[in-house]
Coordinates of C-alpha atoms in Angstrom, one line a residue:
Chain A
X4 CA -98.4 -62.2 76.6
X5 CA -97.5 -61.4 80.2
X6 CA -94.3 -63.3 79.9
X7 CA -93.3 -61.0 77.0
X8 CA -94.0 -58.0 78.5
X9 CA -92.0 -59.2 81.5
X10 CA -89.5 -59.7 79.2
X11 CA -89.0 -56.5 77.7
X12 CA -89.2 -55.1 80.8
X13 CA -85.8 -57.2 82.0
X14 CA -84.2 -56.3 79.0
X15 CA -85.0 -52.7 79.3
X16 CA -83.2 -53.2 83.2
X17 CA -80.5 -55.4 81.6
X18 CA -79.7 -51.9 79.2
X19 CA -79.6 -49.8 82.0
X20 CA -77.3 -51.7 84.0
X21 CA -74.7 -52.4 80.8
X22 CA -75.3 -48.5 79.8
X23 CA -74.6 -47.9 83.7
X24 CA -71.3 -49.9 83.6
X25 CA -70.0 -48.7 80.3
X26 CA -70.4 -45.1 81.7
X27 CA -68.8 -46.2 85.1
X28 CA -65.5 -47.0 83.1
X29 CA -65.4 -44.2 80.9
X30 CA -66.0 -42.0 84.1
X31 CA -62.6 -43.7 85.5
X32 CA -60.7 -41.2 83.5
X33 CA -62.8 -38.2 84.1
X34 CA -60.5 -35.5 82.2
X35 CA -60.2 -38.1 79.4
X36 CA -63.9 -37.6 79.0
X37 CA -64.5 -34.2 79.5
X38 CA -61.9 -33.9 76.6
X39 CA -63.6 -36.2 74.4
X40 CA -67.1 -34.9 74.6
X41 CA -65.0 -30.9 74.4
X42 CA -63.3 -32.0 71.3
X43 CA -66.4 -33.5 70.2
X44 CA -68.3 -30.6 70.3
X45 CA -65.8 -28.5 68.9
X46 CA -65.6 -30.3 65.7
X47 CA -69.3 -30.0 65.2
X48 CA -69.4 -26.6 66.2
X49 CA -66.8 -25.6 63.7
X50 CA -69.2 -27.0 60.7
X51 CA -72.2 -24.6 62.3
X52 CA -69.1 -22.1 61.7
X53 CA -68.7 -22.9 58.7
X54 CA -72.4 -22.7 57.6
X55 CA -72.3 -19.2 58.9
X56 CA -69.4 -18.4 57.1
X57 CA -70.4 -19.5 53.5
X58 CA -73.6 -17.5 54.4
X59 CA -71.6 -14.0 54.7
X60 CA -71.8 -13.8 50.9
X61 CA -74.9 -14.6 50.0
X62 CA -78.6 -14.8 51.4
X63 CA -80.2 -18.2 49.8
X64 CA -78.4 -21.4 48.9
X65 CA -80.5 -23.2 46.0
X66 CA -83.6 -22.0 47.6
X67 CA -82.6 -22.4 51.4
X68 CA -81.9 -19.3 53.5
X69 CA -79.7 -19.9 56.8
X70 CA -81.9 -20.8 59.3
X71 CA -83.5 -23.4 57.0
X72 CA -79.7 -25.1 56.8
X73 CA -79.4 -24.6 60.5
X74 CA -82.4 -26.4 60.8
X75 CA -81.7 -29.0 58.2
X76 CA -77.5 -29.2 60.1
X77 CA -78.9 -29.6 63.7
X78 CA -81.6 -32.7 62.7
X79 CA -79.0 -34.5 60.9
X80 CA -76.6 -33.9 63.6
X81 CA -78.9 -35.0 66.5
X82 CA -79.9 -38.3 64.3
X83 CA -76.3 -39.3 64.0
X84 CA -75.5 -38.7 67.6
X85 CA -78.1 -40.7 68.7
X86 CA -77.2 -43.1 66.3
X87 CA -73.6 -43.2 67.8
X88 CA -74.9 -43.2 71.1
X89 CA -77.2 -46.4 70.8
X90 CA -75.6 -48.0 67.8
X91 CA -72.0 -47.6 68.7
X92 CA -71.4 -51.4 68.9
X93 CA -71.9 -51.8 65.3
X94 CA -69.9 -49.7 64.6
X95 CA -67.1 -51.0 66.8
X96 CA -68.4 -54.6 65.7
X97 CA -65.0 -55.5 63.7
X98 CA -63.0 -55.3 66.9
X99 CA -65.7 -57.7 68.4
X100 CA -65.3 -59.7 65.9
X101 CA -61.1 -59.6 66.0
X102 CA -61.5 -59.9 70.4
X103 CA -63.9 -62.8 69.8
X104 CA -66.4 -61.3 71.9
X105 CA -69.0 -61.9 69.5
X106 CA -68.4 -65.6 70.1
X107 CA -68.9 -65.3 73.5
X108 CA -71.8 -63.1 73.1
X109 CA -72.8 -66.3 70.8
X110 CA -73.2 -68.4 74.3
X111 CA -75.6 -66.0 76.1
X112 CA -79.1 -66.7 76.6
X113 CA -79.8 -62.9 75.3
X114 CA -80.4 -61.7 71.4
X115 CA -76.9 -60.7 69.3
X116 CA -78.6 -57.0 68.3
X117 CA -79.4 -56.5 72.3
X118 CA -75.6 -57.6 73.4
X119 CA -73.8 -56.0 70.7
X120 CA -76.0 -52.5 71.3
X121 CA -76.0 -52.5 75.0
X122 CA -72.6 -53.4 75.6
X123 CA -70.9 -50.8 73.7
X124 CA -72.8 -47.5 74.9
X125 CA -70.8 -44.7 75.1
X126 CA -71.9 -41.4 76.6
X127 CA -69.1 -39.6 75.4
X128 CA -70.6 -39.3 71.8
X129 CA -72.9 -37.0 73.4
X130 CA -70.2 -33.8 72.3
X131 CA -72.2 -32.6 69.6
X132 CA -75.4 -33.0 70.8
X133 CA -75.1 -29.9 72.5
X134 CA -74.0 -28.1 68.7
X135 CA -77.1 -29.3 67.3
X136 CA -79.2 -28.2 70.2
X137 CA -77.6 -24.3 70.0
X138 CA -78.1 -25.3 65.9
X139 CA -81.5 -25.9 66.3
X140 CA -82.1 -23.2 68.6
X141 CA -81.1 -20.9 66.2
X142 CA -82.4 -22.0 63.3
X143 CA -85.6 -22.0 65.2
X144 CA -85.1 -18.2 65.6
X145 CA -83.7 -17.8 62.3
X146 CA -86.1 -19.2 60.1
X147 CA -89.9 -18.8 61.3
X148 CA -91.7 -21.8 61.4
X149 CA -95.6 -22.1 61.7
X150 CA -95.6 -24.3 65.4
X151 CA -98.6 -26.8 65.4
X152 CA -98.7 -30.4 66.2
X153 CA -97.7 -31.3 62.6
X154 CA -94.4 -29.0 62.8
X155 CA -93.5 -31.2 66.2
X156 CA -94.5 -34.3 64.8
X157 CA -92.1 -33.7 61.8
X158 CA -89.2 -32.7 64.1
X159 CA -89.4 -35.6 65.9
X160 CA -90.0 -37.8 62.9
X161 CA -87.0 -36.6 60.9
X162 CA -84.8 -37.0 63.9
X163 CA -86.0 -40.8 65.1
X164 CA -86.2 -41.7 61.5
X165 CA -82.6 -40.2 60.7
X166 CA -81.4 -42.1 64.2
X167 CA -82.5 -45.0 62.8
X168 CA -81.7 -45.1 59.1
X169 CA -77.9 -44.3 61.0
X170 CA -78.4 -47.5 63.1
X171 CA -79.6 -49.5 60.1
X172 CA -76.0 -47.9 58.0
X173 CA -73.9 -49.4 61.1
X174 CA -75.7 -52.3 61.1
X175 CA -74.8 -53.2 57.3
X176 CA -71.0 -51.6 58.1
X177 CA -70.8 -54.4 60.7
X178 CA -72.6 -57.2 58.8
X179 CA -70.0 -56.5 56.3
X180 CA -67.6 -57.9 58.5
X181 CA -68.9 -61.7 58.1
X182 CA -68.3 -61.3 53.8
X183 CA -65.0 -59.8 54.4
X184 CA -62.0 -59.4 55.3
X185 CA -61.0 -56.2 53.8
X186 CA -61.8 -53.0 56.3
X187 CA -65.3 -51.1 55.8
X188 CA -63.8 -47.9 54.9
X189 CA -66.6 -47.3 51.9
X190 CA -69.3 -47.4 53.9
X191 CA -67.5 -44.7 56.2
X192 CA -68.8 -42.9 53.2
X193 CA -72.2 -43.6 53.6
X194 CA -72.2 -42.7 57.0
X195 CA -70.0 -40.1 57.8
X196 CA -69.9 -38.9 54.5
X197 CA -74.0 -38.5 54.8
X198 CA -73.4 -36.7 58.3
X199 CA -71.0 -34.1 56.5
X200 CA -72.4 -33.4 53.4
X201 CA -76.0 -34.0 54.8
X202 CA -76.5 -30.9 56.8
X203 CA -77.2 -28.9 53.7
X204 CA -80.7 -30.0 52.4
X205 CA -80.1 -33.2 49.5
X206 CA -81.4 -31.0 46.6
X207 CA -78.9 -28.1 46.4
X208 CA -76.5 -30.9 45.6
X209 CA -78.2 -31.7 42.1
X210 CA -81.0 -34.4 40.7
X211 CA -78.9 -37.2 40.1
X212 CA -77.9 -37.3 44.3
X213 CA -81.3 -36.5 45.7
X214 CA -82.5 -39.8 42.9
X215 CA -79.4 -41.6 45.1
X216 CA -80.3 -40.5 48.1
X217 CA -84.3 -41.8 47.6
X218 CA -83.7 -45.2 45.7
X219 CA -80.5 -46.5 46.8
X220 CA -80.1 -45.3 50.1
X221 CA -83.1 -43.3 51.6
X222 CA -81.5 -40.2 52.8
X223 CA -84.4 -37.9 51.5
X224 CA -87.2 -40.0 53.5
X225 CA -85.9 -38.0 56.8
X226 CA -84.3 -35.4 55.5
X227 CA -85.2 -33.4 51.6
X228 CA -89.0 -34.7 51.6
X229 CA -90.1 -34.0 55.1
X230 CA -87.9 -30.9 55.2
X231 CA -90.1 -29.4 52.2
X232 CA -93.2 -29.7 54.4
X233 CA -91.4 -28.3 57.6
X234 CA -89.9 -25.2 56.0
X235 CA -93.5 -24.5 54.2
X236 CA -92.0 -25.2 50.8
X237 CA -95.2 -27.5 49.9
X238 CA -98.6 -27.8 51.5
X239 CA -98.3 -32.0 50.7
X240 CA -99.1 -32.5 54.2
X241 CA -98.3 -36.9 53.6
X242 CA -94.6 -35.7 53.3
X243 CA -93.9 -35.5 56.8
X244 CA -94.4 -39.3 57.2
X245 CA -92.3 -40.1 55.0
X246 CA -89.8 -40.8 57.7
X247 CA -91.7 -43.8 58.2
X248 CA -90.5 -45.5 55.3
X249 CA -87.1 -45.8 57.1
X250 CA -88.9 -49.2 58.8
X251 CA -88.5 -50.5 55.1
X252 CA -84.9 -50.0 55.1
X253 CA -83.9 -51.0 59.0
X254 CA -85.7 -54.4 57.8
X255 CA -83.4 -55.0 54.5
X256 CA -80.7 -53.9 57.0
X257 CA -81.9 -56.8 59.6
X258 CA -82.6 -59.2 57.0
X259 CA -78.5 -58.7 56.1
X260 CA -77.2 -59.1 59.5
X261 CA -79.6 -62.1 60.4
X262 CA -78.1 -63.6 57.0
X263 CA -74.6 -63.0 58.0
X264 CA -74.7 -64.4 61.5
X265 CA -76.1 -67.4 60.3
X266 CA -72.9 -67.7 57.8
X267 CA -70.6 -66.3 60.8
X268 CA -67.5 -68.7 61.4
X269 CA -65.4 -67.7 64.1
X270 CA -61.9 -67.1 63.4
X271 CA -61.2 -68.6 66.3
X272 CA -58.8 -66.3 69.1
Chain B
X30 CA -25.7 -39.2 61.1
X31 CA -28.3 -38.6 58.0
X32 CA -28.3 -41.4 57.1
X33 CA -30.0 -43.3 60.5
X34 CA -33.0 -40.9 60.0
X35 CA -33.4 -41.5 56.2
X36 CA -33.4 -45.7 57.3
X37 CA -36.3 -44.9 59.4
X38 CA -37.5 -43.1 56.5
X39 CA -37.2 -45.8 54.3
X40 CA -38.4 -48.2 56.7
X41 CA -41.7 -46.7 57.4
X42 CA -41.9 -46.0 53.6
X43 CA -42.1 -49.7 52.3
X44 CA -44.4 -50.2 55.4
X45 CA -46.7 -47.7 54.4
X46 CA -46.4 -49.3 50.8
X47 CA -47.9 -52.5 51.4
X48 CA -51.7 -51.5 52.4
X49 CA -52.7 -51.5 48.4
X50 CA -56.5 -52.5 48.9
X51 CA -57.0 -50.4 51.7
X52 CA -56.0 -47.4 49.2
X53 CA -58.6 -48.7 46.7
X54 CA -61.5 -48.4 49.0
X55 CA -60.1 -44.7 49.9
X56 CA -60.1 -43.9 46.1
X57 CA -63.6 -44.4 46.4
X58 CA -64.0 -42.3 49.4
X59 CA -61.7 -39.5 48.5
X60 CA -63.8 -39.2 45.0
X61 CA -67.0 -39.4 46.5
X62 CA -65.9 -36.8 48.8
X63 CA -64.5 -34.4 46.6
X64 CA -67.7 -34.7 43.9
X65 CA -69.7 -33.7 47.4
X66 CA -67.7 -30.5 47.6
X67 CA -67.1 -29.9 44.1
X68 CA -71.1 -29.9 43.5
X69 CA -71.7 -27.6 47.4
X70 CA -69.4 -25.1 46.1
X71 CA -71.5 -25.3 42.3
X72 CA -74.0 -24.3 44.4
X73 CA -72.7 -21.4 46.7
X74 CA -71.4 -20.1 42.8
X75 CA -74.9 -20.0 41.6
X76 CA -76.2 -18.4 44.8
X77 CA -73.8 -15.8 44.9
X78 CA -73.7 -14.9 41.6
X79 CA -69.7 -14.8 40.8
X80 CA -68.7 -12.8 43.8
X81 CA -67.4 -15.0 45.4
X82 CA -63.8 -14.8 47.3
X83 CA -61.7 -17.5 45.3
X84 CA -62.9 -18.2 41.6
X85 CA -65.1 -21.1 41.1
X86 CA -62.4 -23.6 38.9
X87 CA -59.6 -22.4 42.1
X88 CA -61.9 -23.8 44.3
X89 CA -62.6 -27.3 42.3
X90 CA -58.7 -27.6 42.0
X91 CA -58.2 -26.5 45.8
X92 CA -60.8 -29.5 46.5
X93 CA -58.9 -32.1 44.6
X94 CA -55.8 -31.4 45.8
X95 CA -57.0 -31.6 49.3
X96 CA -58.3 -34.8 49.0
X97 CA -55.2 -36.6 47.2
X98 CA -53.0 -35.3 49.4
X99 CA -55.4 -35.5 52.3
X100 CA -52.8 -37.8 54.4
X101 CA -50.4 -35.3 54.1
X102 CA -52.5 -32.6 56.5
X103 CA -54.3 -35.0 58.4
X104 CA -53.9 -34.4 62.2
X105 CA -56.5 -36.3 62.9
X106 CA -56.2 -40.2 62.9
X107 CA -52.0 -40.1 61.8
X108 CA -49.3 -41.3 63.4
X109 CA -51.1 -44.1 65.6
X110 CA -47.9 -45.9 66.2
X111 CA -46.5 -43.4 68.0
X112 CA -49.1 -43.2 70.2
X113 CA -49.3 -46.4 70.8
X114 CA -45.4 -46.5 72.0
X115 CA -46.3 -43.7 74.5
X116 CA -49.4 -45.6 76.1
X117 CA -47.9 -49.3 76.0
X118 CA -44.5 -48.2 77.4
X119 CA -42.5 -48.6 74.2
X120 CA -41.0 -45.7 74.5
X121 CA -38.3 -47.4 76.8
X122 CA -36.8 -49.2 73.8
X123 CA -37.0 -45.4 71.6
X124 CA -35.0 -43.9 74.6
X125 CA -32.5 -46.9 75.1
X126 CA -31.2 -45.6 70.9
X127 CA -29.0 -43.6 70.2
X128 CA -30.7 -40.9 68.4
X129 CA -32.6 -38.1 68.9
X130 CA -36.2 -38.7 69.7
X131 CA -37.6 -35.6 68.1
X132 CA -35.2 -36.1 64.5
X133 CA -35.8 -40.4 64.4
X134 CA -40.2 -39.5 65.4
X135 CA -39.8 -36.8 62.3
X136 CA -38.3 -38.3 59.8
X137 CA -40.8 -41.8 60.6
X138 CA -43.8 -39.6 60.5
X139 CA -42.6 -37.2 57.4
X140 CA -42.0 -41.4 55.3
X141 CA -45.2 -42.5 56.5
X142 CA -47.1 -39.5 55.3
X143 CA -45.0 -38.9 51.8
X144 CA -45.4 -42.7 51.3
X145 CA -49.0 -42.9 51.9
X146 CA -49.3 -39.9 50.0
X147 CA -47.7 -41.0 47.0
X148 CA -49.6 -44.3 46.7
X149 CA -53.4 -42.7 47.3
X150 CA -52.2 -38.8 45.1
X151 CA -52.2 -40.7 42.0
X152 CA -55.1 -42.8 40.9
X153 CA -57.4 -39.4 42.9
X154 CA -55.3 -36.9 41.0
X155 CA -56.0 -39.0 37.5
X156 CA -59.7 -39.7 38.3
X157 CA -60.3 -35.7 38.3
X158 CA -58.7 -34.7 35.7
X159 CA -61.3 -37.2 33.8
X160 CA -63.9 -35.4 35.6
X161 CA -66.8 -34.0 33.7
X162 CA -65.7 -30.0 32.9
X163 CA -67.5 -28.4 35.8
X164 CA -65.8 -30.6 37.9
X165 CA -62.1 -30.8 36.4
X166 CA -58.8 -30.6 38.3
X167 CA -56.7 -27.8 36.4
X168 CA -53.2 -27.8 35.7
X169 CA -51.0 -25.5 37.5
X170 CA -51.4 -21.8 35.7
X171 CA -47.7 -21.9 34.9
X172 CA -44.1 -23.6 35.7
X173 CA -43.3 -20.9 38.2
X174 CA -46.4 -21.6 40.3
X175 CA -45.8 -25.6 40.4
X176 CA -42.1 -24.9 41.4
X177 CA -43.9 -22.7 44.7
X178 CA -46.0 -25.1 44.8
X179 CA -44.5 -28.4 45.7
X180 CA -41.8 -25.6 48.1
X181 CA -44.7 -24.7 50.1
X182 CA -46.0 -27.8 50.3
X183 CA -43.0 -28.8 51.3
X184 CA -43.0 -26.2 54.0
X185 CA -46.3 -26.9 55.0
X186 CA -45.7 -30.7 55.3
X187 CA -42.8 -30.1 58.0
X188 CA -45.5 -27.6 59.9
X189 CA -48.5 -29.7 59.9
X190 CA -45.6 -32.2 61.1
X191 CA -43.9 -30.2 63.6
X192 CA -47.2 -29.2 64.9
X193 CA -48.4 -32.7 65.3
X194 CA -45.1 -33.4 67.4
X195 CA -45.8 -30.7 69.8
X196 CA -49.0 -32.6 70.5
X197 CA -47.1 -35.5 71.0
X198 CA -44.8 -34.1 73.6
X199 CA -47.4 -32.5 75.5
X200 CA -49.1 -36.1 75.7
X201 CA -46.1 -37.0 77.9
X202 CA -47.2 -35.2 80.2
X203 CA -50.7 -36.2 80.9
X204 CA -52.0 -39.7 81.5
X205 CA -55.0 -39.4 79.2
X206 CA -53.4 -37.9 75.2
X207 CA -56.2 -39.5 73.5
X208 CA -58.5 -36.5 75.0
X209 CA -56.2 -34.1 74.1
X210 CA -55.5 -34.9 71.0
X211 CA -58.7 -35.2 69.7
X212 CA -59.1 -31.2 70.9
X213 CA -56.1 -30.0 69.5
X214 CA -56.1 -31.6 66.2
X215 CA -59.7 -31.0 65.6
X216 CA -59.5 -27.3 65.6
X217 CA -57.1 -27.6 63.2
X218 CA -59.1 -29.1 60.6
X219 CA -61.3 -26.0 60.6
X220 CA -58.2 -23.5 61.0
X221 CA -56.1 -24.7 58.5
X222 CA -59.0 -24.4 55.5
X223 CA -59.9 -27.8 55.4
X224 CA -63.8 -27.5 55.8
X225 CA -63.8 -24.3 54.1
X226 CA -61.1 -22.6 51.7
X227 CA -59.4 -19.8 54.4
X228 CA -60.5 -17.5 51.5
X229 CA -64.3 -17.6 52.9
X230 CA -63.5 -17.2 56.5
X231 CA -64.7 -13.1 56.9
X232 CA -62.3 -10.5 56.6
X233 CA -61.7 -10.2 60.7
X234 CA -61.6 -13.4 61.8
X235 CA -58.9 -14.1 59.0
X236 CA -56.8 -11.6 60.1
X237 CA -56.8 -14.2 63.3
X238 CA -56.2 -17.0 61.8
X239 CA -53.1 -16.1 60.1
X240 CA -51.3 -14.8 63.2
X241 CA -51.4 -18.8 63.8
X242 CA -49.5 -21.1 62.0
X243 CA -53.1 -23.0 61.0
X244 CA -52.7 -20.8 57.6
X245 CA -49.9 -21.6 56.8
X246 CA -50.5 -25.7 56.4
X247 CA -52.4 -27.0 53.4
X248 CA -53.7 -23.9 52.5
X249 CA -50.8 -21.9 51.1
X250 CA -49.8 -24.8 48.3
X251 CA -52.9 -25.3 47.3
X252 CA -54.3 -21.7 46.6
X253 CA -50.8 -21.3 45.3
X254 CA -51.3 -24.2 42.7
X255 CA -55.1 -22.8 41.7
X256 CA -53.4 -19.7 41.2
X257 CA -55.5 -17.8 43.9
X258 CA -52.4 -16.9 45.3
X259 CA -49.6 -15.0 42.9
X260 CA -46.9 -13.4 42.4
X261 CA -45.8 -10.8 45.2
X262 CA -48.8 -12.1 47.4
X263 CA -47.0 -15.3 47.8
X264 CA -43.4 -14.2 49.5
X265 CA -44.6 -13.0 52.7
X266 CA -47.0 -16.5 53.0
X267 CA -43.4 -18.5 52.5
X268 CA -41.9 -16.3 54.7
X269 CA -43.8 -17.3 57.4
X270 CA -44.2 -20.5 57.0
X271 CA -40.3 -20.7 57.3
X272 CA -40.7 -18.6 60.6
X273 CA -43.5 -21.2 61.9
X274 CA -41.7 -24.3 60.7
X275 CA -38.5 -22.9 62.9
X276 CA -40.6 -21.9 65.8
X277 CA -42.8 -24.8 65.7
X278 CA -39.3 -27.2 65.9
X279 CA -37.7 -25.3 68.5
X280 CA -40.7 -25.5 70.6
X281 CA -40.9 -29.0 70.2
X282 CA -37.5 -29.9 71.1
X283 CA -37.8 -27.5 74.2
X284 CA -40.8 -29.5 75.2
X285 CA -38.8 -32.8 74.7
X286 CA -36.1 -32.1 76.7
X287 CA -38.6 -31.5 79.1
X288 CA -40.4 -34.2 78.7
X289 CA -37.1 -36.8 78.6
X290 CA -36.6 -36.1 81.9
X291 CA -39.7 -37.0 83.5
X292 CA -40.6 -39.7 81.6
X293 CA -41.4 -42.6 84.1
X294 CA -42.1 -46.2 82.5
X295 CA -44.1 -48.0 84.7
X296 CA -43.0 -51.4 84.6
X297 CA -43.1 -53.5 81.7

């Protein structure tokens, strides 16, 4: 028992010091960055814009008033920039595939999921972290919320659970890469498409999406379900753990990288 | 003299031609994508009860024909080659030819996009028409408005493009253009109506946008095509997009002649 706890604590020191060196580099070009995380935040900011700009003509969107899409905008935001932030080396897995610096990754006496994570942090997907905290700050003012320990929880569920289903989306995008050849482009859909289209609650978009977005892949566990009980909509108080089910789904997602690495053949390089 | 540009047209044509499964993948994108919007902007109808600022079937067609001809407009991820030749040091070789820089980078860039265009337009364009009715792609309302139509989009092709080249040239001058290109091109995505129909934007803020040429991309053709934009509305739109297009050129030749003499390859 001591052993493992030792050992968590070494990797926790190990992910400091790659997360440390990764940001070293990236602070080598300095205005390079501070473009980056500018441009990133601009992008994201001009979707709050957007929001704000459907809203001049009307009041309530299916149901939703502004501050309850602000709200809903800044959670998914903050779940995919986390996501990005810790789970950026799925996403660039392809190219560690193509470098073969997964093979050498294959060598090291440390786990693939701890290498391929903490070697490919990148601070610079921070940008719009600061849109969805301004977001959130004024959906916050916008829409009043009844604060207890339940609203908090909720918050925090939606955005850990989002983070994660985002990690677990990246994680099949880069297991993809040991079935084929061809590029990953239609899972780009699931992800980045689920960013864009996300930040308005799943509902407005019809039944047959929300039914997607619960069986096939769950969306609505951190985002439509828990965001009923947050805005007051229901007084089912068991909805705001529904983020919890996103463990379900991270485990499929484990269960298909764990499958492809033990198919992996290098490609040799 | 023509006829060295349209090779490098041609050439980056077939190139662009022979990526056929990596369009069917963006099919699936590019439908998923537009059914997203399509089924958004079903929803803003309903919620504002018909008033809204571009009629609900202009909208639907406006969607589809931003997403088939999304390669076109896109600033964002285009044109990586080019890039590249700046960064690695190619650019040696591009300078040791011939030919103009700014006409051979132009033409290359106007093939790649028209190729790539015309390969991914097609199967999007005939999936929605076969879309359920709500969310149909429309013909054009009449011959007149196609004609304007494919002009403008013409126009707007060699802006979006002209636009892009500026970028470009400026990246000559700094060490680090992946930075700025991600700010410059990303505001244009909003600007030029491609998150929401320029039509939405309020009254005020409009007024701003179309002093820049950001209005007069993608979203001229296309409104002109759903027939939100007609008749005498239209001439003063082409008008300017023929001033931007010059201006946008000149500027970018300035900025090349600038740039040509400072260029300093490091080694290689």
């Amino acid at each position: 028992m001591k052993s493992k706890k030792r050992n968590i604590k070494e990797n926790l020191t190990l992910y400091l010091k790659y997360a440390s060196v990764c940001t070293q580099s990236v602070m080598e070009y300095k205005l390079s960055f501070a473009l980056m995380l500018i441009a990133r935040f601009l992008i994201a900011f001009c979707e709050l814009i957007a929001i704000k700009f459907l809203f001049s003509g009307f009041t309530q969107l299916g149901g939703y008033t502004y501050g309850d899409v602000l709200l809903c905008f800044a959670i998914m935001q903050m779940s995919f920039t986390f996501a990005e932030l810790f789970g950026n080396g799925f996403k660039t897995f392809s190219g560690m595939v193509r470098r073969g610096e997964f093979d050498r990754m294959m060598l090291r006496p440390r786990s693939l999921v701890f290498q391929v994570t903490a070697s490919h942090f990148e601070v610079g997907r921070t940008g719009p972290l600061f849109t969805a905290i301004i977001t959130l700050a004024l959906g916050i003012r916008h829409s009043r919320l009844h604060w207890n320990l339940m609203t908090v929880w909720t918050f925090a569920a939606m955005i850990i659970g989002g983070t994660l289903l985002f990690i677990g989306l990246f994680v099949l995008e880069a297991s993809f890469c040991f079935f084929s050849i061809e590029d990953t482009s239609l899972i780009n859909v699931l992800t980045y498409g689920a960013k864009s289209h996300g930040k308005y609650p799943i509902d407005i978009y019809g039944k047959g999406i929300l039914r997607f977005c619960t069986y096939v892949i769950p969306y609505s566990l951190i985002q439509y379900y828990p965001l009923q009980f947050l805005l007051g909509k229901t007084d089912r108080w068991y909805l705001a753990f529904y983020p919890l089910g996103i463990v379900v789904f991270l485990a499929v997602c484990g269960f298909v990288w764990r499958f492809g690495v033990r198919r992996y053949k290098s490609c040799g390089s | 003299m023509i006829k060295k540009y349209y090779c490098f047209f041609k050439l980056r044509f077939a190139t662009g031609l022979q990526y056929r499964m990596a369009s069917v993948t963006a099919l699936t994108t590019q439908l998923i994508w537009g059914l997203m919007e399509c089924l958004l902007f079903k929803a803003v109808a309903e919620a504002s009860g018909g008033a809204l600022p571009m009629n609900y079937p202009s909208i639907v067609t406006y969607i589809w024909l931003k997403e088939s001809l999304y390669v076109l407009f896109n600033t964002w991820a285009a044109d990586n080659d080019l890039f590249a030749m700046i960064t690695n040091g190619d650019i040696a070789y591009e300078l040791c030819r011939p030919l103009s820089i700014y006409s051979m980078w132009f033409s290359r860039m106007t093939g790649a996009r028209i190729s790539e265009a015309l390969l991914r337009c097609i199967p999007v364009l005939v999936c929605s028409f076969l879309m359920p009715k709500t969310y149909r792609m429309t013909l054009p309302v009449n011959g007149t408005a196609f004609l304007f139509f494919l002009l403008t989009l013409l126009l707007a092709l060699g802006i979006t493009i002209s636009f892009c080249m500026l970028v470009y040239m400026l990246c000559l001058f700094t060490v680090s253009p992946q930075g700025w290109r991600m700010v410059l091109t990303g505001a244009v995505e909003f600007l030029s109506g491609n998150i929401i129909p320029l039509p939405f934007f309020p009254k005020k803020y409009l007024f701003l946008v179309e002093l820049s040429p950001f209005a007069y991309m993608q979203n001229v053709p296309y409104r002109i095509y759903s027939g939100d934009l007609s008749g005498a509305a239209m001439y003063p739109y082409i008008g300017k997009q023929i001033f931007w297009l010059a201006a946008l050129v000149t500027a970018g030749i300035v900025v090349w002649r600038r740039a040509a003499q400072r260029v300093i390859v490091q080694g290689g």
